[in-house]
Coordinates of C-alpha atoms in Angstrom, one line a residue:
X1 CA 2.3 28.1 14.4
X2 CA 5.8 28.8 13.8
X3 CA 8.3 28.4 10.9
X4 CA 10.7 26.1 12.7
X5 CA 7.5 23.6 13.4
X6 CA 6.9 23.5 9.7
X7 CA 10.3 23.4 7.9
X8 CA 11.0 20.6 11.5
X9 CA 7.9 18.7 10.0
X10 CA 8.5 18.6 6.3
X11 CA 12.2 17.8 7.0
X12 CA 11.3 14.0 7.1
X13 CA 9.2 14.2 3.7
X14 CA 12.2 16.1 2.5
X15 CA 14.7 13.4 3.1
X16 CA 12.1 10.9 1.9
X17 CA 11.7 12.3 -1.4
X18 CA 15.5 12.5 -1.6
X19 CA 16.0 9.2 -0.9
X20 CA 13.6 8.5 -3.5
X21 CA 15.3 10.2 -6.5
X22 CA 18.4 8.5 -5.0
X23 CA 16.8 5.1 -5.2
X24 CA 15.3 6.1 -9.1
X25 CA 19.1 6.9 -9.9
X26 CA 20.6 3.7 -8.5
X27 CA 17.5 1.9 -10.8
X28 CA 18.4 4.0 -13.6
X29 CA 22.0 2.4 -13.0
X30 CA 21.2 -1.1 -12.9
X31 CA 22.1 -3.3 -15.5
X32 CA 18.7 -4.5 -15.5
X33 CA 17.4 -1.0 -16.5
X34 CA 20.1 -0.2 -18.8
X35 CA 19.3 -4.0 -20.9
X36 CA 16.3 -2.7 -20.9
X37 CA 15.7 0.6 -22.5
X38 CA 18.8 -1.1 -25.1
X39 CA 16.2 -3.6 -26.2
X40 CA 13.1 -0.9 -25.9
X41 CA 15.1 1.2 -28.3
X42 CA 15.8 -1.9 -30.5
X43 CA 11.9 -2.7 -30.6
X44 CA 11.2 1.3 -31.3
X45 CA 13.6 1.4 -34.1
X46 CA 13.1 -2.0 -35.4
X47 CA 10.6 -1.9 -38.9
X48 CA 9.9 -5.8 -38.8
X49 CA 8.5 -5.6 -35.0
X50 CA 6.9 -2.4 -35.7
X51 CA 5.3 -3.6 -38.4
X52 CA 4.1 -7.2 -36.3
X53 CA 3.1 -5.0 -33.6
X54 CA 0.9 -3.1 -35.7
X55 CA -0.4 -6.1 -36.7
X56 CA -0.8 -7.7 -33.4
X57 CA -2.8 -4.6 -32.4
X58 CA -5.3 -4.5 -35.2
X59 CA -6.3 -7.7 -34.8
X60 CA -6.7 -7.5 -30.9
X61 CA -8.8 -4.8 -31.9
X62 CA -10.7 -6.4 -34.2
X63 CA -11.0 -9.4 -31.4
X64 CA -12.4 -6.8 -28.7
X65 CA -14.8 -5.2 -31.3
X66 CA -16.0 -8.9 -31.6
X67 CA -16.2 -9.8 -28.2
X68 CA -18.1 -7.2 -27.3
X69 CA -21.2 -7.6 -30.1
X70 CA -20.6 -11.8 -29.0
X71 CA -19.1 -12.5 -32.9
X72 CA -15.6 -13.9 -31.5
X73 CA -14.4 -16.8 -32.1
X74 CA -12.3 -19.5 -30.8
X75 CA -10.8 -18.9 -34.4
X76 CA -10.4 -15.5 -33.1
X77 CA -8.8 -16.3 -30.2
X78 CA -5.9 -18.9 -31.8
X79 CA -5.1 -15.9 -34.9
X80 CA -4.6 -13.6 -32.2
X81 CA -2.4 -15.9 -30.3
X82 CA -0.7 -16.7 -33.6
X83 CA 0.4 -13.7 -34.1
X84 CA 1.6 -12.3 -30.0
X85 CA 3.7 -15.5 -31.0
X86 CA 4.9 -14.4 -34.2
X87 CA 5.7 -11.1 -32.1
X88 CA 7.3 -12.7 -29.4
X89 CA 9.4 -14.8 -31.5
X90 CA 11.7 -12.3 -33.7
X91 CA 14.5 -11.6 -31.6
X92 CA 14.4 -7.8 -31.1
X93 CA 11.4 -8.3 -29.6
X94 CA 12.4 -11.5 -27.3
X95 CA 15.3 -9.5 -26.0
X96 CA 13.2 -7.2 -25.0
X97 CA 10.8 -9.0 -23.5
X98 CA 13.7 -11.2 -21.2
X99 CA 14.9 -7.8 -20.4
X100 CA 11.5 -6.8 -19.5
X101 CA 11.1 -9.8 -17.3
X102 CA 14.8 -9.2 -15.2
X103 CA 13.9 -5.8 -14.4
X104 CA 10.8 -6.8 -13.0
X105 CA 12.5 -9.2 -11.1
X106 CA 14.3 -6.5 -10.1
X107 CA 11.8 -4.3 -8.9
X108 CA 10.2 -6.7 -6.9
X109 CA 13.3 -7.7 -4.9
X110 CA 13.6 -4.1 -4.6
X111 CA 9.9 -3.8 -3.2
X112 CA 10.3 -7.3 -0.9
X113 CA 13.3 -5.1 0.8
X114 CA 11.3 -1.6 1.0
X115 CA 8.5 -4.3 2.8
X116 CA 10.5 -5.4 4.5
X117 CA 11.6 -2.1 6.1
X118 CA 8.1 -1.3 6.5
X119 CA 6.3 -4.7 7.5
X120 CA 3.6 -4.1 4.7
X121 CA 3.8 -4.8 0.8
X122 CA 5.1 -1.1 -0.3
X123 CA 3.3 -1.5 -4.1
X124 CA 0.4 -3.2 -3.1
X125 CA -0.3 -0.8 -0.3
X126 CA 0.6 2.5 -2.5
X127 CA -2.5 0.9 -4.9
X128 CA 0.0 0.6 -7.8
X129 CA -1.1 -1.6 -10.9
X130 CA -0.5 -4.6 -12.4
X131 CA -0.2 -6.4 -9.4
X132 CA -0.5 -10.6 -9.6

């Protein structure tokens, strides 16, 4: 086996991975992306929706504890809900969540044209998460 055969076979994984920090780059440039980590800052920074999240996640952790010995309730179930609402509703966090939404958007237009290319669904074949 010689050099050449190796560096001659890597040299397509080698512009592959290149185009692949190029295309993380161009995302990192989008307006989508720069919205945001703006609005992910916000939210980190922001005492009020710290303070619901913290809130939020006690009782979904309360809620899970109880679903899992069978003691939830549908009571349970609408407090919860009551307060991802009260989350969702200051508008830090509702900024961040629209912003959230567009650059999802955003990457899935991206993956549709990667598909495309490929004539197979690029994340659901790479076995990423989160998938609908």
């Amino acid at each position: 086996m010689s050099v050449d055969s190796d560096s001659t076979a890597s040299a397509p994984d080698t512009e592959a991975d290149d185009l692949a920090r190029q295309l993380g780059e161009a995302i990192r440039d989008l307006p989508e992306y720069e919205a945001f980590e703006e609005t992910k800052a916000a939210v980190e920074t922001n005492e009020e929706v710290q303070d619901r999240i913290d809130e939020f996640e006690s009782l979904r952790q309360e809620f899970m504890l109880a679903r899992q010995t069978g003691d939830a309730t549908q009571e349970d179930v609408q407090t919860l809900q009551e307060a991802q609402n009260h989350l969702h509703e200051h508008p830090v966090m509702a900024e961040y969540l629209e912003a959230q939404d567009a650059l999802q958007d955003r990457f899935e237009a991206l993956n549709d044209t990667i598909s495309e290319e490929l004539a197979v669904d690029f994340v659901g074949e790479s076995g990423a998460c989160c998938q609908d």
